[in-house]
mmCIF file of C-alpha atoms in Angstrom:
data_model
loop_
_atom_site.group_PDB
_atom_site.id
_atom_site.type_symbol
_atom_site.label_atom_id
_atom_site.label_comp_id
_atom_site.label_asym_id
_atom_site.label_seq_id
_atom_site.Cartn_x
_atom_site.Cartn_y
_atom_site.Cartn_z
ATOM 1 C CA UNK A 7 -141.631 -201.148 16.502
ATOM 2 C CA UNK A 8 -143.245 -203.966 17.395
ATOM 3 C CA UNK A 9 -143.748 -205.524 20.948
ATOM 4 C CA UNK A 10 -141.369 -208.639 20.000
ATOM 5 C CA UNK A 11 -138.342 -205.790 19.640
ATOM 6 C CA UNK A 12 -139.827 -203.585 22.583
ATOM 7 C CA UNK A 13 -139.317 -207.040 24.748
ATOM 8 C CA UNK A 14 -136.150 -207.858 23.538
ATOM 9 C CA UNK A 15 -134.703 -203.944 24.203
ATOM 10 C CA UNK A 16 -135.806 -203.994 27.386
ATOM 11 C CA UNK A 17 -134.163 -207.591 28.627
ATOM 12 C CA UNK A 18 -130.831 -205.846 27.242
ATOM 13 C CA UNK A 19 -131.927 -202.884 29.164
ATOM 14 C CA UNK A 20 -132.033 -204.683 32.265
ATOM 15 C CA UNK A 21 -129.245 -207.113 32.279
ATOM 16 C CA UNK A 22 -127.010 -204.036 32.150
ATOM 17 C CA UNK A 23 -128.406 -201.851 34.304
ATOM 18 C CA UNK A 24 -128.279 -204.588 36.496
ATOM 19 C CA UNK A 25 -124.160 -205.506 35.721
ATOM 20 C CA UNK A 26 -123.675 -201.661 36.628
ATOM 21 C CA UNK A 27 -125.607 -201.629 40.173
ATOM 22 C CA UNK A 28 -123.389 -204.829 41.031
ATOM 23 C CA UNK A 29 -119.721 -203.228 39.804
ATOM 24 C CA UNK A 30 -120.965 -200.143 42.252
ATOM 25 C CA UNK A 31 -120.510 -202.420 45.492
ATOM 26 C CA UNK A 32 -117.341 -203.437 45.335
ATOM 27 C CA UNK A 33 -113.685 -201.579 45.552
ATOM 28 C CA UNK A 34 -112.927 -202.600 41.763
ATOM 29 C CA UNK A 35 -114.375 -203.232 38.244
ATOM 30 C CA UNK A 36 -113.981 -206.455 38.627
ATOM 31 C CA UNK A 37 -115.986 -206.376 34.509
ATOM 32 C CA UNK A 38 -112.653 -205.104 33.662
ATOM 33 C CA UNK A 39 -110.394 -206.827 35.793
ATOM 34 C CA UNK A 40 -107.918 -209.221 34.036
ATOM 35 C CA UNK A 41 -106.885 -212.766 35.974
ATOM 36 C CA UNK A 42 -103.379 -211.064 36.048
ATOM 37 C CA UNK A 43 -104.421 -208.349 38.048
ATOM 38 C CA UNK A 44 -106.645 -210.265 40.268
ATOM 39 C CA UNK A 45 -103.954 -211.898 41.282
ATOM 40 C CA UNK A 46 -101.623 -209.226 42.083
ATOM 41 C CA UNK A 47 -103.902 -206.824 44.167
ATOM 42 C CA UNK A 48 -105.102 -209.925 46.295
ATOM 43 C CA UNK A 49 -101.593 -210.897 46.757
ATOM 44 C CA UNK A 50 -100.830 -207.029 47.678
ATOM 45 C CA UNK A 51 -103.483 -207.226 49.965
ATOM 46 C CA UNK A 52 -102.863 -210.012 51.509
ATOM 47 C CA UNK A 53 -98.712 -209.215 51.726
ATOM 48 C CA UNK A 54 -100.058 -205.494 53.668
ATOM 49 C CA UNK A 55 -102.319 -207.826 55.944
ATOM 50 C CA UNK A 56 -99.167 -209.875 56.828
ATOM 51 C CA UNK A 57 -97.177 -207.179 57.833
ATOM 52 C CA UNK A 58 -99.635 -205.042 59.477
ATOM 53 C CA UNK A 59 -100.105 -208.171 61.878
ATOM 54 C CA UNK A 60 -96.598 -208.281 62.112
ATOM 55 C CA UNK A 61 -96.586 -204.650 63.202
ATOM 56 C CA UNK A 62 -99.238 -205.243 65.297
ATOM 57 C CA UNK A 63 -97.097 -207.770 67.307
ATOM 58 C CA UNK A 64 -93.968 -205.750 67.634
ATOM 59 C CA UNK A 65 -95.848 -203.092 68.755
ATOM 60 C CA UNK A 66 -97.626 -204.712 71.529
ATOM 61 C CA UNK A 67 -94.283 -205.952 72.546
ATOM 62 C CA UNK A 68 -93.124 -202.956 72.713
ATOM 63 C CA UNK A 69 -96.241 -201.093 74.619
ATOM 64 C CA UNK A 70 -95.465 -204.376 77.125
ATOM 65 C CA UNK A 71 -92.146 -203.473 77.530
ATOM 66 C CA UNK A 72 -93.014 -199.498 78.408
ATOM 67 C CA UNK A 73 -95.526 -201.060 80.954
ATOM 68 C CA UNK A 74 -93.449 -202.596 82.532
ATOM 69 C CA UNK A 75 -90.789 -199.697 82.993
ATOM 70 C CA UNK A 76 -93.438 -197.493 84.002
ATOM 71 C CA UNK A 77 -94.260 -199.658 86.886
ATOM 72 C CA UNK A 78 -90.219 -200.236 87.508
ATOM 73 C CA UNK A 79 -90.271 -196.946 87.863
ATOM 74 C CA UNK A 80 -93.599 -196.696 90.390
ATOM 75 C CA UNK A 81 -92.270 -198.827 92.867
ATOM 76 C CA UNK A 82 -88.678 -197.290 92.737
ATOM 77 C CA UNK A 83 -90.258 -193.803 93.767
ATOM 78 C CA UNK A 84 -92.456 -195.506 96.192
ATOM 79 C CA UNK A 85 -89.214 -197.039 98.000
ATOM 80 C CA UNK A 86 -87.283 -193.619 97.991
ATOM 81 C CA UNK A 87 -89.870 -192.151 99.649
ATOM 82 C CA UNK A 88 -90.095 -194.874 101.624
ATOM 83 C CA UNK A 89 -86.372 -194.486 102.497
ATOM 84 C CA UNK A 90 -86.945 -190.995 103.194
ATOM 85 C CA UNK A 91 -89.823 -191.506 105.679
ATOM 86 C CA UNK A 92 -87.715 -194.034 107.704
ATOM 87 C CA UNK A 93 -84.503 -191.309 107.615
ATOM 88 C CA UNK A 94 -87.134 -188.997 109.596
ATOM 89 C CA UNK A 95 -88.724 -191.168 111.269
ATOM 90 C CA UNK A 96 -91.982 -191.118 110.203
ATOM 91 C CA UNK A 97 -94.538 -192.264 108.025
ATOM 92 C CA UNK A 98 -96.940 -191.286 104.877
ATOM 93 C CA UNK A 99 -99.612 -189.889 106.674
ATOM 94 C CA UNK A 100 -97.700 -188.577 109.245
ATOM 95 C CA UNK A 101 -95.680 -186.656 106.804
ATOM 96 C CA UNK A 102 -98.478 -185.448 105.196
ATOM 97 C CA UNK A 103 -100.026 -184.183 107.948
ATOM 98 C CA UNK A 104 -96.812 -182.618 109.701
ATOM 99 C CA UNK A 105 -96.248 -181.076 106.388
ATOM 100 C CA UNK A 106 -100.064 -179.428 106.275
ATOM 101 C CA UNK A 107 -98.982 -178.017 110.122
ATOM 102 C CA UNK A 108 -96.412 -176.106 108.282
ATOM 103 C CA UNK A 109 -97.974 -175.020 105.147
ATOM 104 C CA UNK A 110 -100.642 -173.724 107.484
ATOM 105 C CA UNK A 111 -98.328 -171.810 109.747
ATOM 106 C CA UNK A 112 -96.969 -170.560 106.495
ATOM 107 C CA UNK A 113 -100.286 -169.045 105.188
ATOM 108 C CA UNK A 114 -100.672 -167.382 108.855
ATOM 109 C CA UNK A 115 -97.697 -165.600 108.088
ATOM 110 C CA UNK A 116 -97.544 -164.609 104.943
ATOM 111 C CA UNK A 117 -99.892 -161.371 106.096
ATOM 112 C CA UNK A 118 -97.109 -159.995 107.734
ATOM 113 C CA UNK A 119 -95.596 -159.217 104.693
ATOM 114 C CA UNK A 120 -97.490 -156.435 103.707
ATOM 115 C CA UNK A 121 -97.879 -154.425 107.051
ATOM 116 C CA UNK A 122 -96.130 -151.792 108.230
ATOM 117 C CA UNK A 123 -93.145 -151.267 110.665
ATOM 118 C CA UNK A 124 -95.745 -150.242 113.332
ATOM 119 C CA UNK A 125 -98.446 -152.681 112.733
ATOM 120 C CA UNK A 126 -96.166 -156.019 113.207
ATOM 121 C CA UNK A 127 -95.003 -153.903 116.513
ATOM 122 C CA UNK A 128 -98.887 -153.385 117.720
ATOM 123 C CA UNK A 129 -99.364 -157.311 116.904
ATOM 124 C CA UNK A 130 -95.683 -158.686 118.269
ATOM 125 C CA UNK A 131 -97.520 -160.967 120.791
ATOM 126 C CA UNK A 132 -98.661 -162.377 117.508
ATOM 127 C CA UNK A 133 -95.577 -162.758 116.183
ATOM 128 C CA UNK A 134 -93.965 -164.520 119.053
ATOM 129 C CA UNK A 135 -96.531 -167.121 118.935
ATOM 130 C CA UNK A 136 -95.795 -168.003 115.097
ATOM 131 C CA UNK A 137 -92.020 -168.256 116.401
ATOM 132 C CA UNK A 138 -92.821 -170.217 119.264
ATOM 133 C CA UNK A 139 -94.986 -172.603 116.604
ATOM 134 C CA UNK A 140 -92.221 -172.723 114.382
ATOM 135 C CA UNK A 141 -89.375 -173.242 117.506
ATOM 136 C CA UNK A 142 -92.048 -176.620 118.261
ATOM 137 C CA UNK A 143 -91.873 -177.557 114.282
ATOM 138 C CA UNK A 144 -88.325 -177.869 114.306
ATOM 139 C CA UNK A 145 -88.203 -179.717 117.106
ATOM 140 C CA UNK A 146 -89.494 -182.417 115.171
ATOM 141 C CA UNK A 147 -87.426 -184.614 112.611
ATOM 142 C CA UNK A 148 -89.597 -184.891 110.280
ATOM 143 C CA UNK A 149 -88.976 -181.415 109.466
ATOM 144 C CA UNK A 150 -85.969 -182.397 107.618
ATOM 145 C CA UNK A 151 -88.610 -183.917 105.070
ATOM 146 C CA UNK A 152 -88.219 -182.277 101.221
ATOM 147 C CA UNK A 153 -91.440 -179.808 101.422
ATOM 148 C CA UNK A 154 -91.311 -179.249 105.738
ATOM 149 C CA UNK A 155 -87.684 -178.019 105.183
ATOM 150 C CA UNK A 156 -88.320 -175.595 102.363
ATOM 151 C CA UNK A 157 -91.552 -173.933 103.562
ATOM 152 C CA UNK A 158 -90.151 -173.547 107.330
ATOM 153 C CA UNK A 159 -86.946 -171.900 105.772
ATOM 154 C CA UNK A 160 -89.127 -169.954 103.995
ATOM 155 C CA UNK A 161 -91.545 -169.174 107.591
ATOM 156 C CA UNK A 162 -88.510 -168.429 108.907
ATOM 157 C CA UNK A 163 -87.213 -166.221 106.786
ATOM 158 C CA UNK A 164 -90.286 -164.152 106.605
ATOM 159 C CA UNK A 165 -90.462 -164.234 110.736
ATOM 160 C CA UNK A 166 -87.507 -162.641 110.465
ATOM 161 C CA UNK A 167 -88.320 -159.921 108.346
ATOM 162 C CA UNK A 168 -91.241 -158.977 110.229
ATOM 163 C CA UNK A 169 -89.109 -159.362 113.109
ATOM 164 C CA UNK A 170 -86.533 -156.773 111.737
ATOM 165 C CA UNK A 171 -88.974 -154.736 110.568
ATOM 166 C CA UNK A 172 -91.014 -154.473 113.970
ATOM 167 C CA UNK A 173 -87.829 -153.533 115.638
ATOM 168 C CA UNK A 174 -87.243 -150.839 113.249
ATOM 169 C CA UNK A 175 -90.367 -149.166 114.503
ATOM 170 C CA UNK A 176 -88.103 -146.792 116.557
ATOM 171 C CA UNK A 177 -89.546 -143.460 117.922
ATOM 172 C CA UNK A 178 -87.046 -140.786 118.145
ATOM 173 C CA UNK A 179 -88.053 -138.498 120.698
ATOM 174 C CA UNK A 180 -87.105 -134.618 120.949
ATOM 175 C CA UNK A 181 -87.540 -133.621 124.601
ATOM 176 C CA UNK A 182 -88.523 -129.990 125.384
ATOM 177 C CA UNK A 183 -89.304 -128.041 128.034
ATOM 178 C CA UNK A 184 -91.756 -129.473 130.848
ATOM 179 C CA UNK A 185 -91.133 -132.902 129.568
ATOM 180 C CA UNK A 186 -90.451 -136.179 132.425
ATOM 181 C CA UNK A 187 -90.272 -139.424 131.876
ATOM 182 C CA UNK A 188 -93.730 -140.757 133.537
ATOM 183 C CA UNK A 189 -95.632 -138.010 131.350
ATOM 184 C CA UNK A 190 -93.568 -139.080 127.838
ATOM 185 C CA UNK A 191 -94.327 -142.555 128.661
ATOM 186 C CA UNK A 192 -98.005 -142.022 129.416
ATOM 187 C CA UNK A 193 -98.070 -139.949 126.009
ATOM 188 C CA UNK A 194 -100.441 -141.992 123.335
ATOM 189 C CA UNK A 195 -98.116 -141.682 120.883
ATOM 190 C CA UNK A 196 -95.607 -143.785 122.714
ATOM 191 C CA UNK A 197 -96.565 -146.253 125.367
ATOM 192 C CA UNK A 198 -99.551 -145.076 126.543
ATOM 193 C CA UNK A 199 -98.946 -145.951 129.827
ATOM 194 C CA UNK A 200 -96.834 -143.868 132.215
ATOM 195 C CA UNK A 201 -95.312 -146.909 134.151
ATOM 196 C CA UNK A 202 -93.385 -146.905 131.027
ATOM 197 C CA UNK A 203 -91.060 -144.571 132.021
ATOM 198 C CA UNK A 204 -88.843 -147.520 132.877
ATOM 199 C CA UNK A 205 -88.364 -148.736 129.544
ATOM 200 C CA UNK A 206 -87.297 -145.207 128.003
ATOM 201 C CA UNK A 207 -84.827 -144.886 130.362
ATOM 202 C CA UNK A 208 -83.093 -148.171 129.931
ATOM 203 C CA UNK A 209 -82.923 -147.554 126.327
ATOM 204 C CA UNK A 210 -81.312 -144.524 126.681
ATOM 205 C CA UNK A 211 -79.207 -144.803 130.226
ATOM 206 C CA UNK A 212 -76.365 -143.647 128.237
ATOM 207 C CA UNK A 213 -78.178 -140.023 128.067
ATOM 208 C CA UNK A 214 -79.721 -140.241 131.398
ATOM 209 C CA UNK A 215 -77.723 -140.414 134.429
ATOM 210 C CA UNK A 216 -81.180 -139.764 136.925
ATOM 211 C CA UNK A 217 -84.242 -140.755 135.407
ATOM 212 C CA UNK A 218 -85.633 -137.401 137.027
ATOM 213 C CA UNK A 219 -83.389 -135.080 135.167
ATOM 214 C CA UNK A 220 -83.932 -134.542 131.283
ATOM 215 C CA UNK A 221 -83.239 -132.251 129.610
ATOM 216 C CA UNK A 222 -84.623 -130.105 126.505
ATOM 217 C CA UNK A 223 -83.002 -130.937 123.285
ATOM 218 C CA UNK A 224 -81.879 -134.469 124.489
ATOM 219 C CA UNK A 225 -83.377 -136.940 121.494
ATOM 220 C CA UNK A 226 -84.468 -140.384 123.137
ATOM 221 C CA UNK A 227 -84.572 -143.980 121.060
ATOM 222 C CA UNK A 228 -87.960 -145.293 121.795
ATOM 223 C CA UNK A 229 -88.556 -148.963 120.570
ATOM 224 C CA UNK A 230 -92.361 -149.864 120.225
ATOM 225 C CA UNK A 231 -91.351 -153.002 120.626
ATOM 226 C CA UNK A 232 -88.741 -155.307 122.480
ATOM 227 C CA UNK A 233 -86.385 -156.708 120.348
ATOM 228 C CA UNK A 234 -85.026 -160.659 120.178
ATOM 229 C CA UNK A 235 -82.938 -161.262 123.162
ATOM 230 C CA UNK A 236 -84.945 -158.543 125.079
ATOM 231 C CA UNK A 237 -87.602 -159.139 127.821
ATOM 232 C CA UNK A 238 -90.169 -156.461 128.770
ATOM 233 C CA UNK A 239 -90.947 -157.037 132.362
ATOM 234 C CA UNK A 240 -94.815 -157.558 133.379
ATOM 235 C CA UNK A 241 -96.667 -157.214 136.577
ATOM 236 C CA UNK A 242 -96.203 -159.669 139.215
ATOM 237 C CA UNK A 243 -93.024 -161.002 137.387
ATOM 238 C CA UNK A 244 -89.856 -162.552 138.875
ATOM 239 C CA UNK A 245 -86.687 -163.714 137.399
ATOM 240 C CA UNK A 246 -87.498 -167.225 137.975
ATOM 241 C CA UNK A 247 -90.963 -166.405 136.040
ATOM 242 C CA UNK A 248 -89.004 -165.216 133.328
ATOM 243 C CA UNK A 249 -86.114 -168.025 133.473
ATOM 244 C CA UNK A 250 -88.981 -170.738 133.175
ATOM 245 C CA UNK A 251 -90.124 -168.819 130.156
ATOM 246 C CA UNK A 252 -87.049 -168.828 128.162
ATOM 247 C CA UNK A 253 -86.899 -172.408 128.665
ATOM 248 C CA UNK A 254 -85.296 -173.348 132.624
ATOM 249 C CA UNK A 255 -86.099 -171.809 135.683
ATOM 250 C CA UNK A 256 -82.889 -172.637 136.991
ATOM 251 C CA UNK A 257 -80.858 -170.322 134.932
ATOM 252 C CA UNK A 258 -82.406 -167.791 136.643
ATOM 253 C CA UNK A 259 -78.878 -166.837 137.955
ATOM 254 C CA UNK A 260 -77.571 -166.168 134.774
ATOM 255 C CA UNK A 261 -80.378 -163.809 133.804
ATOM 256 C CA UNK A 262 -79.353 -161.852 136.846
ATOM 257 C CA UNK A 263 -76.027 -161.436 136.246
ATOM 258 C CA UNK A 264 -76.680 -160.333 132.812
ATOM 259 C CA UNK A 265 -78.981 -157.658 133.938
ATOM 260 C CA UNK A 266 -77.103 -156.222 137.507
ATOM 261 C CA UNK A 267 -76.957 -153.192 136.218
ATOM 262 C CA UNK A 268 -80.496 -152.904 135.610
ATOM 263 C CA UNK A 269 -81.921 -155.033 139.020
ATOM 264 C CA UNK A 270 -79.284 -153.685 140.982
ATOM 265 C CA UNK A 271 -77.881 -155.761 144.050
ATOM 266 C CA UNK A 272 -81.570 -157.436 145.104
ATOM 267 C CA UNK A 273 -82.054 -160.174 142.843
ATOM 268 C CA UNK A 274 -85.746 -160.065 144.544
ATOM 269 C CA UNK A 275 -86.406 -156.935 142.945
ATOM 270 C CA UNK A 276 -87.747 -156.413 139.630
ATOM 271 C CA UNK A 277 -90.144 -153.654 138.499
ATOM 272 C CA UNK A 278 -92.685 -153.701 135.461
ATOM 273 C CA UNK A 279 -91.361 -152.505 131.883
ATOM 274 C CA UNK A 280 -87.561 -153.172 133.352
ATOM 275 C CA UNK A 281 -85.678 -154.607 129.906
ATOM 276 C CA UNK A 282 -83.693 -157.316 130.393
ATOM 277 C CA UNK A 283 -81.431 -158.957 128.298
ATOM 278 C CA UNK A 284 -81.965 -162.712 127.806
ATOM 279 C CA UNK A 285 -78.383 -164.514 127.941
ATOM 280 C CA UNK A 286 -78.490 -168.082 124.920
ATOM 281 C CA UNK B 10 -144.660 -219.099 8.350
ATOM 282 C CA UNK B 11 -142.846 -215.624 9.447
ATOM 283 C CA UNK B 12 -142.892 -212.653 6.750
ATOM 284 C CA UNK B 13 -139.620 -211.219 5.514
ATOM 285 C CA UNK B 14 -139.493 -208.357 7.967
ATOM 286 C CA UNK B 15 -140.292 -210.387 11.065
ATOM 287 C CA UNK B 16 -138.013 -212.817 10.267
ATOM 288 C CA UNK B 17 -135.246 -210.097 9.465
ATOM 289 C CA UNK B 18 -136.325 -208.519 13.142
ATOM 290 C CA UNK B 19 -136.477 -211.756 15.052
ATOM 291 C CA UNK B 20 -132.690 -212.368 13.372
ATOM 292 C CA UNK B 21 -132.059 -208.645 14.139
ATOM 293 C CA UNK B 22 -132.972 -209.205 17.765
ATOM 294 C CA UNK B 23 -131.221 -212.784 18.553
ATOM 295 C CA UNK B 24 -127.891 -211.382 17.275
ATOM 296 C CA UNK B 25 -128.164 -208.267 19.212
ATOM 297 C CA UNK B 26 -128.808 -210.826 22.459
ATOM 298 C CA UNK B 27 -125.915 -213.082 21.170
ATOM 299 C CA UNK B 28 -123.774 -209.542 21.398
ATOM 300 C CA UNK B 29 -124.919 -209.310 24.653
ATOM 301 C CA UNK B 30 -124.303 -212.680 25.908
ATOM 302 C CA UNK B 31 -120.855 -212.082 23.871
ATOM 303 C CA UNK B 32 -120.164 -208.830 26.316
ATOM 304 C CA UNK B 33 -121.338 -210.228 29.332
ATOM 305 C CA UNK B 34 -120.362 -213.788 29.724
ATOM 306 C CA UNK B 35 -117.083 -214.416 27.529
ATOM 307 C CA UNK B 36 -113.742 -213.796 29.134
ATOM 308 C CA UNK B 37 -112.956 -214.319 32.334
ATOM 309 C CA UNK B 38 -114.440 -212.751 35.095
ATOM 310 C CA UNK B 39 -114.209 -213.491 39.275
ATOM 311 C CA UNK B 40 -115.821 -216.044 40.582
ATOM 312 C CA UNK B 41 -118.202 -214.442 43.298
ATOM 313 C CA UNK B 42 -116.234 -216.497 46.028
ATOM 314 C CA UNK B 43 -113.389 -214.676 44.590
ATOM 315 C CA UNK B 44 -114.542 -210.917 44.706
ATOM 316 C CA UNK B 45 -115.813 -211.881 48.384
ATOM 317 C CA UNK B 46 -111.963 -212.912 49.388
ATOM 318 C CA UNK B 47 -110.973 -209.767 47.493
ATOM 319 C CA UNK B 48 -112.549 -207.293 49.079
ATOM 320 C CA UNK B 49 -112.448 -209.652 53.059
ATOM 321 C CA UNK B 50 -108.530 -209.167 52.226
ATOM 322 C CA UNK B 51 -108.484 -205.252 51.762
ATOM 323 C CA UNK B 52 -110.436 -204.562 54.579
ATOM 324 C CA UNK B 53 -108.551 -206.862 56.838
ATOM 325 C CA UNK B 54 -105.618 -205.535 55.939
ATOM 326 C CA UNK B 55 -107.091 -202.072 56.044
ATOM 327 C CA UNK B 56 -107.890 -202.508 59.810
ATOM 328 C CA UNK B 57 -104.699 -204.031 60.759
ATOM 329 C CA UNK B 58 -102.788 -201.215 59.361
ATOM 330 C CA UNK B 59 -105.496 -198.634 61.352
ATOM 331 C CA UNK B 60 -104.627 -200.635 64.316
ATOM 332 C CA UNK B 61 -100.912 -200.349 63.909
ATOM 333 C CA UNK B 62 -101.432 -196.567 63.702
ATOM 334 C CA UNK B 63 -103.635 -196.673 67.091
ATOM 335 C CA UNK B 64 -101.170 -199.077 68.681
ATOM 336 C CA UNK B 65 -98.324 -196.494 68.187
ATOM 337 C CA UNK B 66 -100.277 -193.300 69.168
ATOM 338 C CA UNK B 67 -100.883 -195.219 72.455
ATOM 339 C CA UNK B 68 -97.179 -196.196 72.960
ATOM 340 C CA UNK B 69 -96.380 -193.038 72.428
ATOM 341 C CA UNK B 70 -98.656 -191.611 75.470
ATOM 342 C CA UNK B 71 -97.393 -194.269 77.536
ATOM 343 C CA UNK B 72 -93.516 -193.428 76.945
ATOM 344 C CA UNK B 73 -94.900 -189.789 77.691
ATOM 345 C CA UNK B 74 -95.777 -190.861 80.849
ATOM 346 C CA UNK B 75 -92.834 -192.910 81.460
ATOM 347 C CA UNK B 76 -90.930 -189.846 81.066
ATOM 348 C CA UNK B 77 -92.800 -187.866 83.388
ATOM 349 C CA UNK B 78 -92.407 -191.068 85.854
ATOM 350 C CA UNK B 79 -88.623 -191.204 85.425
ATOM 351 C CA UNK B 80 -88.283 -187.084 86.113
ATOM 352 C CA UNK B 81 -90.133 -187.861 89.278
ATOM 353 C CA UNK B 82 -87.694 -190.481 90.113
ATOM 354 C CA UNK B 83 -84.566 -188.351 89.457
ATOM 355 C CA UNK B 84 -86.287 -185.300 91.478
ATOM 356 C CA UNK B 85 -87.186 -187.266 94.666
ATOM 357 C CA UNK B 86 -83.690 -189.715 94.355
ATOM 358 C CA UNK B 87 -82.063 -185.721 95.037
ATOM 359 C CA UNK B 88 -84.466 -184.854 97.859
ATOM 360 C CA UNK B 89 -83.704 -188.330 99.670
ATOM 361 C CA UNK B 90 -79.701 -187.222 99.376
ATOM 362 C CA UNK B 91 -80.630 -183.736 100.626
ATOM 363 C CA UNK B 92 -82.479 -185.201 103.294
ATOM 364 C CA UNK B 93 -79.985 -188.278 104.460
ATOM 365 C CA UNK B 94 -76.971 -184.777 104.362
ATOM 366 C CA UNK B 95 -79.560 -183.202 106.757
ATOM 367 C CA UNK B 96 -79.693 -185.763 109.454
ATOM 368 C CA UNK B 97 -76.156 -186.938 109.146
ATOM 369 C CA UNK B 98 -75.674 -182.861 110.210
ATOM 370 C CA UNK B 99 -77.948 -183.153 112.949
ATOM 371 C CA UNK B 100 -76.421 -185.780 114.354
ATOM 372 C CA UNK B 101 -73.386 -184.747 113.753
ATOM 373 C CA UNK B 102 -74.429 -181.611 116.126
#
């Protein structure tokens, strides 16, 4: 072969190697492509480009459109709550915050659901105070709000449980032989304090005609603690004192005539761990 | 003057070329401006259609929330009832 063919082999060679490395770049074989069908896949192309912007319009309408409901529908929950603050005459933040004041008294007492009868009697002091806090919630309108009115039905409702179950901490008593009041009172097991002896025998003054005669046998109902619409009497105590704390000293009257059979005919005179009934 | 054989390759060679020439260049073939608006075309209209899809996909998550937006509505429409029957009782009291 001579270098005249070797030249002319090689140019061939390279002109289609070259033709081959060019048809690689593009999407067809455009070497093989007719006019015809040139023409059809551009105009395919171009027909899918058409639409595709036509899509792309409609749907931007349409996002536009959802955009606009979703802030229709912002500002319409914005005004009923709006509504609703005004209704309780209050505000955002000060619903907020009333509502944290009852979540808060919630969590306080949500122990009390897993103690015992005795326990919630040992801490009733306690549980007075979370129904004095929730007696001052109510007292306020915003606790008519959505969230305020559920949890404080729910604090209430769990007050009342611990409540029930505190007064259900009853100690029945068998008395036997050597037994008196002052010494069952002063007993650990029930008051632990002798000037007791008052309470056990208004609790059971159907049994005990003179607090200084028991007898053997006889079974006494011994509350560890006072139950709603009682009052346990404290030192230095008087029925105005006690009026006052139930809300008006002036009905101290009433209080008295509830509780004549207990005070007897001196209004003046009340004694420590008398139990009174507290008239509504 | 060329031998017989050179001539007979030279001839050999220019018809194989002319063969060539024959393949590459007759017919018709696109114009480079051509394959350029060709393949401009298909990806434009490649994109578009990828955008439609991404267009929807959003639309969709915004209706989503829309629907969330609208249960919200509903839920706290019935608490401001509840709460307008709870003062009309209080007052009422």
């Amino acid at each position: 072969m001579n270098k005249f063919s070797i030249a002319t082999f090689a140019t061939m060679f390279l002109i289609i190697f070259s033709l081959a490395l060019v048809a690689q770049q593009y999407s067809y074989d455009y070497e093989n492509m007719t006019k015809e069908e040139y023409a059809a896949e551009l105009s395919k192309w171009q027909k899918r480009e058409a639409d595709a912007k036509a899509s792309i319009s409609e749907e931007e309408a349409k996002t536009a459109h959802v955009d606009e409901q979703i802030a229709a529908a912002d500002k319409e929950y914005h005004d009923c709550w709006a509504q609703i603050y005004s209704m309780i005459d209050t505000d955002e933040s000060g619903y907020n915050d009333f509502d944290a004041q009852c979540k808060a008294l919630e969590n306080d007492v949500d122990s009390y659901g897993s103690l015992s009868a005795e326990e919630i009697a040992s801490r009733i002091s306690e549980l007075e105070g979370y129904e004095n806090r929730l007696a001052e919630l109510r007292k306020n309108k915003t606790n008519l709000g959505p969230s305020p009115y559920v949890t404080l039905n729910r604090v209430e409702a769990a007050l009342k449980n611990a409540r029930n179950k505190a007064e259900s901490a009853v100690i029945s008593y068998n008395v036997v032989r050597g037994d008196y009041l002052w010494r069952i009172a002063g007993s650990p097991n029930i008051y632990g304090d002798s000037y007791a002896w008052m309470r056990i025998y208004s609790y059971n003054r159907s049994q005990i005609k003179n607090p200084d005669l028991i007898y053997p046998n006889q079974v006494f109902t011994i509350p560890k603690t006072r139950r709603q619409g009682e009052h346990w009497v404290t030192s230095g105590e008087n029925l105005t004192d006690i009026a006052k704390s139930y809300g008006n000293p002036f009905t101290w009257q009433r209080l008295y005539e509830a509780n004549k059979e207990v005070i007897g005919e001196d209004a003046n005179t009340i004694y420590p761990h008398m139990v009174l009934s507290v008239p509504r | 003057m060329l031998s017989k054989k050179k001539a007979k390759k030279v001839l050999v060679s220019i018809i194989g070329c002319g063969f060539l020439v024959l393949f590459v260049g007759c017919g018709w073939n696109p114009s480079p401006e051509q394959i350029k608006q060709m393949e401009d075309t298909r990806q434009a209209a490649l994109s578009a259609e990828q955008k439609v899809e991404d267009l929807k996909s959003q639309r969709k998550q915004k209706e989503d929330v829309l629907a969330g937006k609208q249960r919200k509505v509903q839920s706290v429409k019935g608490d401001k009832a509840d709460v307008d029957q709870r003062v009309k009782n209080l007052e009422g009291n």
